CSV table of C-alpha atoms and ligand atoms in Angstrom, one decimal:
chain,number,residue,atom,x,y,z
Z,1,UNK,CA,25.0,-81.4,50.6
Z,2,UNK,CA,23.2,-83.9,48.2
Z,3,UNK,CA,20.6,-81.2,47.4
Z,4,UNK,CA,23.2,-78.6,46.7
Z,5,UNK,CA,25.0,-80.9,44.5
Z,6,UNK,CA,21.9,-81.7,42.7
Z,7,UNK,CA,21.0,-78.2,42.4
Z,8,UNK,CA,24.4,-77.5,40.7
Z,9,UNK,CA,24.1,-80.5,38.3
Z,10,UNK,CA,20.6,-79.3,37.5
Z,11,UNK,CA,22.0,-75.9,36.3
Z,12,UNK,CA,24.8,-77.3,34.4
Z,13,UNK,CA,23.0,-80.1,32.7
Z,14,UNK,CA,20.1,-78.0,31.3
Z,15,UNK,CA,22.7,-76.0,29.4
Z,16,UNK,CA,23.9,-79.3,27.6
Z,17,UNK,CA,20.5,-79.4,25.7
Z,18,UNK,CA,20.3,-77.0,23.0
Z,19,UNK,CA,16.6,-77.5,22.2
Z,20,UNK,CA,15.7,-76.4,25.9
Z,21,UNK,CA,17.0,-72.9,25.1
Z,22,UNK,CA,14.0,-72.3,22.8
Z,23,UNK,CA,10.9,-70.4,23.5
Z,24,UNK,CA,7.5,-71.6,22.7
Z,25,UNK,CA,4.4,-69.1,22.4
Z,26,UNK,CA,7.1,-66.5,23.7
Z,27,UNK,CA,7.5,-68.4,26.9
Z,28,UNK,CA,10.3,-70.6,28.3
Z,29,UNK,CA,9.7,-74.1,27.3
Z,30,UNK,CA,8.9,-76.6,30.0
Z,31,UNK,CA,9.4,-80.0,28.4
Z,32,UNK,CA,7.6,-82.7,30.5
Z,33,UNK,CA,7.1,-85.3,27.9
Z,34,UNK,CA,10.2,-87.4,28.8
Z,35,UNK,CA,8.4,-90.7,29.0
Z,36,UNK,CA,7.6,-90.2,25.3
Z,37,UNK,CA,11.0,-89.2,24.3
Z,38,UNK,CA,14.0,-87.4,26.0
Z,39,UNK,CA,15.9,-84.4,24.4
Z,40,UNK,CA,19.4,-84.9,23.3
Z,41,UNK,CA,22.5,-83.2,24.8
Z,42,UNK,CA,24.9,-81.4,22.6
Z,43,UNK,CA,27.4,-84.4,22.9
Z,44,UNK,CA,25.1,-86.7,21.3
Z,45,UNK,CA,24.0,-84.4,18.4
Z,46,UNK,CA,27.7,-84.0,17.7
Z,47,UNK,CA,28.4,-87.7,17.8
Z,48,UNK,CA,25.7,-88.2,15.2
Z,49,UNK,CA,26.8,-85.4,12.8
Z,50,UNK,CA,30.4,-86.2,13.4
Z,51,UNK,CA,29.7,-90.0,12.4
Z,52,UNK,CA,28.2,-88.7,9.1
Z,53,UNK,CA,30.8,-86.2,8.6
Z,54,UNK,CA,33.8,-88.4,9.1
Z,55,UNK,CA,33.2,-92.1,9.2
Z,56,UNK,CA,30.0,-93.2,7.8
Z,57,UNK,CA,30.4,-96.6,5.9
Z,58,UNK,CA,28.8,-99.9,6.1
Z,59,UNK,CA,30.2,-102.1,9.1
Z,60,UNK,CA,31.6,-105.5,9.6
Z,61,UNK,CA,32.2,-106.7,6.0
Z,62,UNK,CA,34.4,-103.8,4.8
Z,63,UNK,CA,38.2,-104.0,4.4
Z,64,UNK,CA,38.7,-100.3,3.8
Z,65,UNK,CA,39.7,-97.8,6.4
Z,66,UNK,CA,36.3,-96.1,7.1
Z,67,UNK,CA,34.5,-99.4,7.4
Z,68,UNK,CA,37.2,-100.7,10.0
Z,69,UNK,CA,36.8,-97.3,12.0
Z,70,UNK,CA,32.9,-97.5,12.0
Z,71,UNK,CA,33.1,-101.3,12.9
Z,72,UNK,CA,35.3,-100.6,15.7
Z,73,UNK,CA,33.1,-97.7,17.1
Z,74,UNK,CA,29.9,-99.9,16.8
Z,75,UNK,CA,31.6,-102.7,18.6
Z,76,UNK,CA,33.0,-100.2,21.3
Z,77,UNK,CA,29.3,-99.0,21.6
Z,78,UNK,CA,28.1,-102.7,22.1
Z,79,UNK,CA,30.8,-103.1,25.0
Z,80,UNK,CA,29.5,-99.7,26.5
Z,81,UNK,CA,26.0,-100.9,26.7
Z,82,UNK,CA,27.2,-104.3,28.2
Z,83,UNK,CA,29.0,-102.4,30.9
Z,84,UNK,CA,26.1,-100.0,31.5
Z,85,UNK,CA,23.5,-102.8,32.1
Z,86,UNK,CA,26.3,-105.2,33.6
Z,87,UNK,CA,25.5,-108.0,31.1
Z,88,UNK,CA,28.0,-111.0,31.4
Z,89,UNK,CA,29.0,-110.8,27.7
Z,90,UNK,CA,29.2,-108.1,24.9
Z,91,UNK,CA,27.5,-110.7,22.5
Z,92,UNK,CA,24.5,-110.8,24.8
Z,93,UNK,CA,23.8,-107.1,23.6
Z,94,UNK,CA,21.5,-107.2,20.4
Z,95,UNK,CA,21.0,-103.7,18.8
Z,96,UNK,CA,17.5,-103.1,17.4
Z,97,UNK,CA,15.4,-100.1,16.3
Z,98,UNK,CA,13.8,-99.7,19.6
Z,99,UNK,CA,12.1,-101.3,22.6
Z,100,UNK,CA,9.2,-102.2,20.4
Z,101,UNK,CA,11.5,-104.1,17.9
Z,102,UNK,CA,13.4,-105.6,20.8
Z,103,UNK,CA,10.2,-107.1,22.4
Z,104,UNK,CA,8.9,-108.2,19.1
Z,105,UNK,CA,12.2,-110.1,18.6
Z,106,UNK,CA,11.9,-111.9,21.9
Z,107,UNK,CA,8.3,-112.7,21.2
Z,108,UNK,CA,8.9,-114.0,17.8
Z,109,UNK,CA,12.3,-115.8,18.4
Z,110,UNK,CA,11.3,-117.3,21.7
Z,111,UNK,CA,8.0,-118.1,20.4
Z,112,UNK,CA,9.2,-119.9,17.3
Z,113,UNK,CA,11.6,-121.8,19.4
Z,114,UNK,CA,9.7,-122.9,22.5
Z,115,UNK,CA,6.0,-122.0,22.3
Z,116,UNK,CA,3.5,-124.7,21.5
Z,117,UNK,CA,-0.5,-124.9,21.4
Z,118,UNK,CA,-1.9,-124.5,24.9
Z,119,UNK,CA,1.3,-122.9,26.3
Z,120,UNK,CA,0.9,-119.8,28.5
Z,121,UNK,CA,2.6,-116.4,28.6
Z,122,UNK,CA,2.2,-114.0,31.4
Z,123,UNK,CA,2.0,-110.3,31.1
Z,124,UNK,CA,0.7,-107.7,33.3
Z,125,UNK,CA,-2.1,-105.4,33.4
Z,126,UNK,CA,0.1,-102.2,33.2
Z,127,UNK,CA,1.8,-103.0,30.1
Z,128,UNK,CA,2.5,-100.8,27.2
Z,129,UNK,CA,0.9,-102.0,24.1
Z,130,UNK,CA,4.6,-103.1,22.9
Z,131,UNK,CA,4.6,-105.6,25.5
Z,132,UNK,CA,1.0,-106.9,24.8
Z,133,UNK,CA,0.5,-107.1,21.1
Z,134,UNK,CA,3.6,-109.0,20.2
Z,135,UNK,CA,2.5,-111.7,22.8
Z,136,UNK,CA,-1.0,-111.7,21.3
Z,137,UNK,CA,0.5,-112.2,17.8
Z,138,UNK,CA,2.3,-115.2,19.1
Z,139,UNK,CA,-0.8,-116.6,20.9
Z,140,UNK,CA,-2.7,-116.4,17.7
Z,141,UNK,CA,-0.1,-118.1,15.7
Z,142,UNK,CA,0.6,-121.0,18.2
Z,143,UNK,CA,-2.6,-121.4,20.0
Z,144,UNK,CA,-1.1,-120.2,23.2
Z,145,UNK,CA,-2.9,-118.3,25.9
Z,146,UNK,CA,-2.1,-114.8,27.4
Z,147,UNK,CA,-2.6,-114.5,31.3
Z,148,UNK,CA,-2.5,-111.3,33.0
Z,149,UNK,CA,-1.2,-110.1,36.4
Z,150,UNK,CA,-3.8,-107.7,37.9
Z,151,UNK,CA,-3.0,-104.5,39.7
Z,152,UNK,CA,-4.6,-102.9,42.5
Z,153,UNK,CA,-6.1,-99.2,42.3
Z,154,UNK,CA,-2.7,-97.7,43.4
Z,155,UNK,CA,-1.1,-99.3,40.2
Z,156,UNK,CA,0.7,-102.1,42.3
Z,157,UNK,CA,0.9,-105.6,40.8
Z,158,UNK,CA,-0.9,-108.2,42.9
Z,159,UNK,CA,2.0,-110.6,43.6
Z,160,UNK,CA,-0.2,-113.3,45.3
Z,161,UNK,CA,-2.4,-113.3,42.2
Z,162,UNK,CA,0.7,-113.5,40.0
Z,163,UNK,CA,2.0,-116.7,41.9
Z,164,UNK,CA,-1.3,-118.3,41.3
Z,165,UNK,CA,-1.1,-117.8,37.4
Z,166,UNK,CA,1.8,-120.3,37.1
Z,167,UNK,CA,1.1,-123.8,35.7
Z,168,UNK,CA,3.0,-126.5,34.1
Z,169,UNK,CA,2.2,-124.7,30.8
Z,170,UNK,CA,3.8,-121.3,31.7
Z,171,UNK,CA,6.7,-120.5,29.2
Z,172,UNK,CA,7.7,-116.9,29.8
Z,173,UNK,CA,6.8,-113.7,32.0
Z,174,UNK,CA,6.9,-110.4,30.3
Z,175,UNK,CA,6.6,-107.4,32.5
Z,176,UNK,CA,7.5,-103.5,32.5
Z,177,UNK,CA,10.2,-102.6,35.0
Z,178,UNK,CA,8.4,-99.2,35.1
Z,179,UNK,CA,5.0,-98.5,34.0
Z,180,UNK,CA,4.8,-95.5,31.4
Z,181,UNK,CA,1.2,-94.6,32.3
Z,182,UNK,CA,1.4,-94.9,36.1
Z,183,UNK,CA,5.3,-94.5,37.1
Z,184,UNK,CA,5.0,-97.6,39.2
Z,185,UNK,CA,8.5,-99.2,39.8
Z,186,UNK,CA,7.7,-102.9,39.8
Z,187,UNK,CA,9.4,-105.4,42.1
Z,188,UNK,CA,11.1,-106.9,39.1
Z,189,UNK,CA,13.5,-108.9,41.2
Z,190,UNK,CA,10.9,-110.5,43.2
Z,191,UNK,CA,8.9,-111.1,40.0
Z,192,UNK,CA,11.9,-112.8,38.4
Z,193,UNK,CA,12.6,-114.9,41.5
Z,194,UNK,CA,9.1,-116.3,41.6
Z,195,UNK,CA,9.1,-117.1,37.9
Z,196,UNK,CA,12.5,-118.9,38.1
Z,197,UNK,CA,11.3,-120.9,41.0
Z,198,UNK,CA,8.8,-122.2,38.4
Z,199,UNK,CA,11.6,-122.6,35.8
Z,200,UNK,CA,10.2,-119.8,33.8
Z,201,UNK,CA,12.2,-117.2,32.1
Z,202,UNK,CA,11.4,-113.3,32.4
Z,203,UNK,CA,11.7,-110.5,29.9
Z,204,UNK,CA,11.6,-107.1,31.4
Z,205,UNK,CA,10.6,-104.1,29.4
Z,206,UNK,CA,13.0,-101.5,30.5
Z,207,UNK,CA,12.1,-98.7,28.2
Z,208,UNK,CA,11.0,-96.4,31.1
Z,209,UNK,CA,13.7,-97.5,33.6
Z,210,UNK,CA,17.3,-97.2,32.1
Z,211,UNK,CA,17.3,-93.5,32.2
Z,212,UNK,CA,16.1,-93.2,35.7
Z,213,UNK,CA,17.4,-96.3,37.6
Z,214,UNK,CA,20.6,-98.1,37.8
Z,215,UNK,CA,20.1,-101.4,35.9
Z,216,UNK,CA,22.0,-104.6,36.4
Z,217,UNK,CA,20.8,-107.5,34.6
Z,218,UNK,CA,22.9,-109.8,36.4
Z,219,UNK,CA,21.6,-108.8,39.8
Z,220,UNK,CA,18.1,-108.8,38.5
Z,221,UNK,CA,18.8,-112.2,36.9
Z,222,UNK,CA,16.2,-111.6,34.2
Z,223,UNK,CA,16.5,-113.6,30.9
Z,224,UNK,CA,15.8,-110.6,28.7
Z,225,UNK,CA,15.8,-106.7,29.0
Z,226,UNK,CA,14.5,-104.6,26.3
Z,227,UNK,CA,14.9,-100.8,25.9
Z,228,UNK,CA,15.0,-97.6,23.6
Z,229,UNK,CA,17.8,-95.1,23.1
Z,230,UNK,CA,15.6,-92.3,22.5
Z,231,UNK,CA,14.1,-92.3,26.1
Z,232,UNK,CA,17.6,-92.1,27.4
Z,233,UNK,CA,19.1,-89.1,25.6
Z,234,UNK,CA,20.3,-91.1,22.6
Z,235,UNK,CA,19.1,-90.7,19.0
Z,236,UNK,CA,15.8,-92.1,17.8
Z,237,UNK,CA,16.0,-95.5,15.7
Z,238,UNK,CA,18.2,-97.5,18.1
Z,239,UNK,CA,17.3,-99.9,20.9
Z,240,UNK,CA,18.6,-102.9,22.9
Z,241,UNK,CA,17.5,-106.5,23.4
Z,242,UNK,CA,19.8,-108.1,26.0
Z,243,UNK,CA,19.4,-111.9,26.3
Z,244,UNK,CA,21.2,-114.4,28.4
Z,245,UNK,CA,23.5,-116.2,26.2
Z,246,UNK,CA,21.9,-119.9,26.9
Z,247,UNK,CA,18.6,-118.5,25.2
Z,248,UNK,CA,20.2,-116.5,22.4
Z,249,UNK,CA,22.2,-119.7,21.5
Z,250,UNK,CA,19.1,-122.0,21.1
Z,251,UNK,CA,16.6,-119.3,19.8
Z,252,UNK,CA,15.9,-119.2,16.1
Z,253,UNK,CA,16.7,-115.9,14.5
Z,254,UNK,CA,14.1,-113.0,14.2
Z,255,UNK,CA,14.8,-111.7,10.6
Z,256,UNK,CA,16.5,-113.1,7.8
Z,257,UNK,CA,19.1,-111.1,5.6
Z,258,UNK,CA,22.6,-110.1,5.3
Z,259,UNK,CA,24.8,-110.2,8.5
Z,260,UNK,CA,23.0,-112.8,10.3
Z,261,UNK,CA,24.0,-115.7,8.1
Z,262,UNK,CA,27.3,-117.9,8.2
Z,263,UNK,CA,26.6,-119.7,4.9
Z,264,UNK,CA,23.7,-119.4,2.4
Z,265,UNK,CA,22.8,-122.0,-0.3
Z,266,UNK,CA,19.4,-122.8,-1.7
Z,267,UNK,CA,19.6,-126.2,0.0
Z,268,UNK,CA,20.4,-124.8,3.7
Z,269,UNK,CA,21.3,-121.9,5.3
Z,270,UNK,CA,23.4,-121.7,8.3
Z,271,UNK,CA,23.5,-118.8,10.9
Z,272,UNK,CA,26.2,-116.5,12.3
Z,273,UNK,CA,27.4,-116.4,15.9
Z,274,UNK,CA,26.1,-114.1,18.6
Z,275,UNK,CA,25.2,-111.2,18.4
Z,276,UNK,CA,25.0,-111.2,14.5
Z,277,UNK,CA,22.6,-114.0,14.3
Z,278,UNK,CA,19.9,-111.5,15.5
Z,279,UNK,CA,21.1,-108.3,13.5
Z,280,UNK,CA,19.9,-108.7,10.1
Z,281,UNK,CA,20.7,-106.1,7.6
Z,282,UNK,CA,22.5,-102.8,8.0
Z,283,UNK,CA,22.1,-101.5,11.5
Z,284,UNK,CA,21.9,-97.8,12.5
Z,285,UNK,CA,25.4,-97.2,13.1
Z,286,UNK,CA,25.5,-93.5,13.8
Z,287,UNK,CA,22.6,-94.0,16.3
Z,288,UNK,CA,24.5,-96.7,18.0
Z,289,UNK,CA,27.3,-94.5,18.4
Z,290,UNK,CA,25.0,-91.7,19.7
Z,291,UNK,CA,23.7,-94.2,22.3
Z,292,UNK,CA,27.2,-94.9,23.5
Z,293,UNK,CA,27.7,-91.0,24.0
Z,294,UNK,CA,24.4,-90.8,25.8
Z,295,UNK,CA,25.3,-93.6,28.2
Z,296,UNK,CA,28.8,-91.8,28.8
Z,297,UNK,CA,27.0,-88.6,29.3
Z,298,UNK,CA,24.7,-90.0,31.9
Z,299,UNK,CA,27.4,-91.7,33.6
Z,300,UNK,CA,29.5,-88.7,33.7
Z,301,UNK,CA,26.6,-87.3,35.9
Z,302,UNK,CA,26.0,-90.4,37.6
Z,303,UNK,CA,22.8,-92.5,37.4
Z,304,UNK,CA,22.2,-92.3,41.1
Z,305,UNK,CA,22.4,-88.7,41.2
Z,306,UNK,CA,20.0,-88.6,38.2
Z,307,UNK,CA,17.5,-90.9,40.2
Z,308,UNK,CA,17.8,-88.9,43.4
Z,309,UNK,CA,17.2,-85.6,41.5
Z,310,UNK,CA,14.1,-86.9,39.7
Z,311,UNK,CA,12.9,-88.4,42.8
Z,312,UNK,CA,13.0,-85.1,44.5
Z,313,UNK,CA,11.1,-83.4,41.6
Z,314,UNK,CA,8.6,-86.2,41.8
Z,315,UNK,CA,7.7,-85.5,45.4
Z,316,UNK,CA,8.0,-81.6,45.2
Z,317,UNK,CA,5.6,-81.7,42.2
Z,318,UNK,CA,3.1,-84.4,43.5
Z,319,UNK,CA,2.7,-82.2,46.8
Z,320,UNK,CA,2.1,-79.0,44.9
Z,321,UNK,CA,-0.4,-80.5,42.5
Z,322,UNK,CA,-2.3,-82.2,45.3
Z,323,UNK,CA,-3.5,-78.8,46.2
Z,324,UNK,CA,-5.2,-78.1,42.8
Z,325,UNK,CA,-8.9,-78.5,43.3
Z,326,UNK,CA,-10.4,-81.6,41.8
Z,327,UNK,CA,-6.9,-83.2,41.3
Z,328,UNK,CA,-6.9,-86.9,40.9
Z,329,UNK,CA,-3.8,-89.0,40.7
Z,330,UNK,CA,-3.8,-92.1,38.6
Z,331,UNK,CA,-0.9,-94.2,39.9
Z,332,UNK,CA,-0.1,-93.8,43.5
Z,333,UNK,CA,2.3,-96.7,44.1
Z,334,UNK,CA,4.8,-96.3,46.9
Z,335,UNK,CA,7.7,-96.8,44.5
Z,336,UNK,CA,7.3,-94.4,41.6
Z,337,UNK,CA,9.4,-93.0,38.9
Z,338,UNK,CA,9.0,-89.2,38.1
Z,339,UNK,CA,5.9,-89.8,36.0
Z,340,UNK,CA,2.7,-88.0,37.2
Z,341,UNK,CA,-0.6,-89.1,35.5
Z,342,UNK,CA,-3.5,-87.1,36.8
Z,343,UNK,CA,-7.0,-85.9,35.9
Z,344,UNK,CA,-8.7,-82.7,37.1
Z,345,UNK,CA,-12.4,-82.8,38.0
Z,346,UNK,CA,-14.4,-84.1,35.0
Z,347,UNK,CA,-12.2,-82.1,32.4
Z,348,UNK,CA,-11.1,-84.2,29.6
Z,349,UNK,CA,-7.1,-84.8,29.5
Z,350,UNK,CA,-6.9,-83.5,25.9
Z,351,UNK,CA,-8.3,-80.1,27.0
Z,352,UNK,CA,-6.1,-79.8,29.9
Z,353,UNK,CA,-3.1,-80.8,27.8
Z,354,UNK,CA,-3.9,-78.0,25.2
Z,355,UNK,CA,-4.3,-75.4,27.9
Z,356,UNK,CA,-1.0,-76.5,29.3
Z,357,UNK,CA,0.8,-76.3,26.0
Z,358,UNK,CA,-0.5,-72.8,25.3
Z,359,UNK,CA,1.3,-71.9,28.5
Z,360,UNK,CA,4.5,-73.4,27.2
Z,361,UNK,CA,4.3,-76.7,29.2
Z,362,UNK,CA,4.6,-79.9,27.1
Z,363,UNK,CA,2.9,-82.9,28.5
Z,364,UNK,CA,1.2,-85.9,27.1
Z,365,UNK,CA,-2.4,-86.8,27.2
Z,366,UNK,CA,-4.4,-89.9,26.1
Z,367,UNK,CA,-4.2,-93.7,27.0
Z,368,UNK,CA,-0.3,-93.6,26.7
Z,369,UNK,CA,-0.3,-96.8,24.7
Z,370,UNK,CA,-1.7,-98.7,27.8
Z,371,UNK,CA,-5.5,-98.9,27.2
Z,372,UNK,CA,-5.8,-101.8,29.9
Z,373,UNK,CA,-4.7,-99.4,32.5
Z,374,UNK,CA,-7.3,-96.7,31.4
Z,375,UNK,CA,-10.0,-99.6,31.4
Z,376,UNK,CA,-9.1,-100.5,35.0
Z,377,UNK,CA,-9.7,-96.9,36.2
Z,378,UNK,CA,-12.8,-96.4,33.7
Z,379,UNK,CA,-11.1,-93.3,32.1
Z,380,UNK,CA,-10.3,-92.4,28.5
Z,381,UNK,CA,-6.8,-91.2,29.5
Z,382,UNK,CA,-4.8,-89.0,31.7
Z,383,UNK,CA,-2.6,-85.9,31.5
Z,384,UNK,CA,1.0,-87.2,31.9
Z,385,UNK,CA,3.9,-85.1,33.1
Z,386,UNK,CA,7.3,-86.9,33.0
Z,387,UNK,CA,10.6,-85.8,34.2
Z,388,UNK,CA,14.1,-86.1,33.1
Z,389,UNK,CA,17.7,-85.0,34.5
Z,390,UNK,CA,17.5,-81.4,33.0
Z,391,UNK,CA,14.1,-80.5,34.5
Z,392,UNK,CA,14.1,-78.2,37.4
Z,393,UNK,CA,11.9,-77.0,40.2
Z,394,UNK,CA,11.2,-73.9,38.1
Z,395,UNK,CA,9.7,-76.4,35.6
Z,396,UNK,CA,7.6,-78.0,38.3
Z,397,UNK,CA,6.4,-74.5,39.4
Z,398,UNK,CA,5.4,-73.7,35.9
Z,399,UNK,CA,3.7,-76.9,35.4
Z,400,UNK,CA,1.6,-76.4,38.7
Z,401,UNK,CA,0.9,-72.6,37.8
Z,402,UNK,CA,-0.4,-73.8,34.3
Z,403,UNK,CA,-2.6,-76.5,35.7
Z,404,UNK,CA,-4.1,-74.1,38.3
Z,405,UNK,CA,-5.0,-71.7,35.4
Z,406,UNK,CA,-6.3,-74.7,33.2
Z,407,UNK,CA,-8.4,-75.9,36.1
Z,408,UNK,CA,-9.9,-72.3,36.6
Z,409,UNK,CA,-10.7,-72.1,32.9
Z,410,UNK,CA,-12.3,-75.6,32.7
Z,411,UNK,CA,-14.3,-75.4,35.9
G,1,LIG,N1,7.5,-99.9,26.7
G,1,LIG,C1,7.4,-98.8,27.4
G,1,LIG,C2,7.1,-98.9,28.9
G,1,LIG,C3,7.3,-97.6,26.8
G,1,LIG,O1,7.0,-96.6,27.7
G,1,LIG,C4,7.6,-97.7,25.5
G,1,LIG,C5,7.4,-96.1,24.7
G,1,LIG,N2,6.5,-95.3,25.2
G,1,LIG,C6,7.8,-98.7,24.9
G,1,LIG,C7,7.8,-100.0,25.4
G,1,LIG,C8,8.0,-98.5,23.3
G,1,LIG,O2,9.2,-97.9,23.0
G,1,LIG,P1,9.5,-97.5,21.4
G,1,LIG,O3,8.4,-96.7,21.0
G,1,LIG,O4,10.6,-96.6,21.7
G,1,LIG,O5,9.9,-98.6,20.7
């Protein structure tokens, strides 16, 4: 029954994405680069153009009609995100440009407030560069030390090693909910519990999780949760930093400018209340409204149903690819999202990617902004196929067919 339902929803949903109706190289387009960015359903595209056609104006300070409507829509979107990740308060939702900016915000503001020379920050070996470099900036500025949770060859974090990293100097843990390079779903509840037992807060990078797994920040009990809209069917240019009120109240602002102030004089500036304290300047209002539409769209299908559908595709595709001669999977954790990283024999991932592209199959090749992961395996990169709610078994079959052809041509 679940399968039949998933099949029906599969057919329905694909139609919602106009870009997928195109052909590339006179072939149906098989879009499997969803970990990089997802395509947008018509409702999101309409919301974006509708915003510019009818209510575009600057928000919060305007007394006029359009500004009031746009402000209201913006704040409705904030409550929609709050409910989507089950945050306790709407003012714990801070809009950013994306996950990268959200993580930089946490690193900079938390860092300015709490980190001193000799303090320690824990990240993991499987982080995206966005969750490494901002912490390295902070370490350089403050004389702090970055410590790394190792992973095993399946791409699973070593929890024993993790526990041993804590000292009295540990100030924050920052870990991916789901790895973009390996697909590993980390045990983020457990990671958080261990950190909290040491009175250390946790930031989760949810960029690869929010479109694929139900996320409940109160159940996870994480202190910060960061993600991008464009990986969850929303427009580019919008993201979210969730933070627990107690931290956000204490933390110094990230950027200075309009909106984030309460009163400015040359002698002293005071800051606005939450969430505005962290939202300097004009936000991307249309994109925020698009984000709300994307959330409502996913909720209309059901995030649990999306998860089950993608999991089915993951198993189906992995099994079929395993039969290709020379196939080597990179990332074989028992709990995985629908991200399949692989190499074929000694072929360079770029060559495989180009051959797949010419058969209409869009995948990503390279280090996926996770060079330490590639260093772990001693490889330059991988070929990565990543799935979304609109992908089908036909897409998986075309991928496998294209991979077999590429393998034959390269061997
Ligand atoms: N973290 C992870 C795990 C990601 O996959 C990405 C995007 N590839 C990011 C952070 C950064 O997201 P963005 O480029 O949208 O800011």
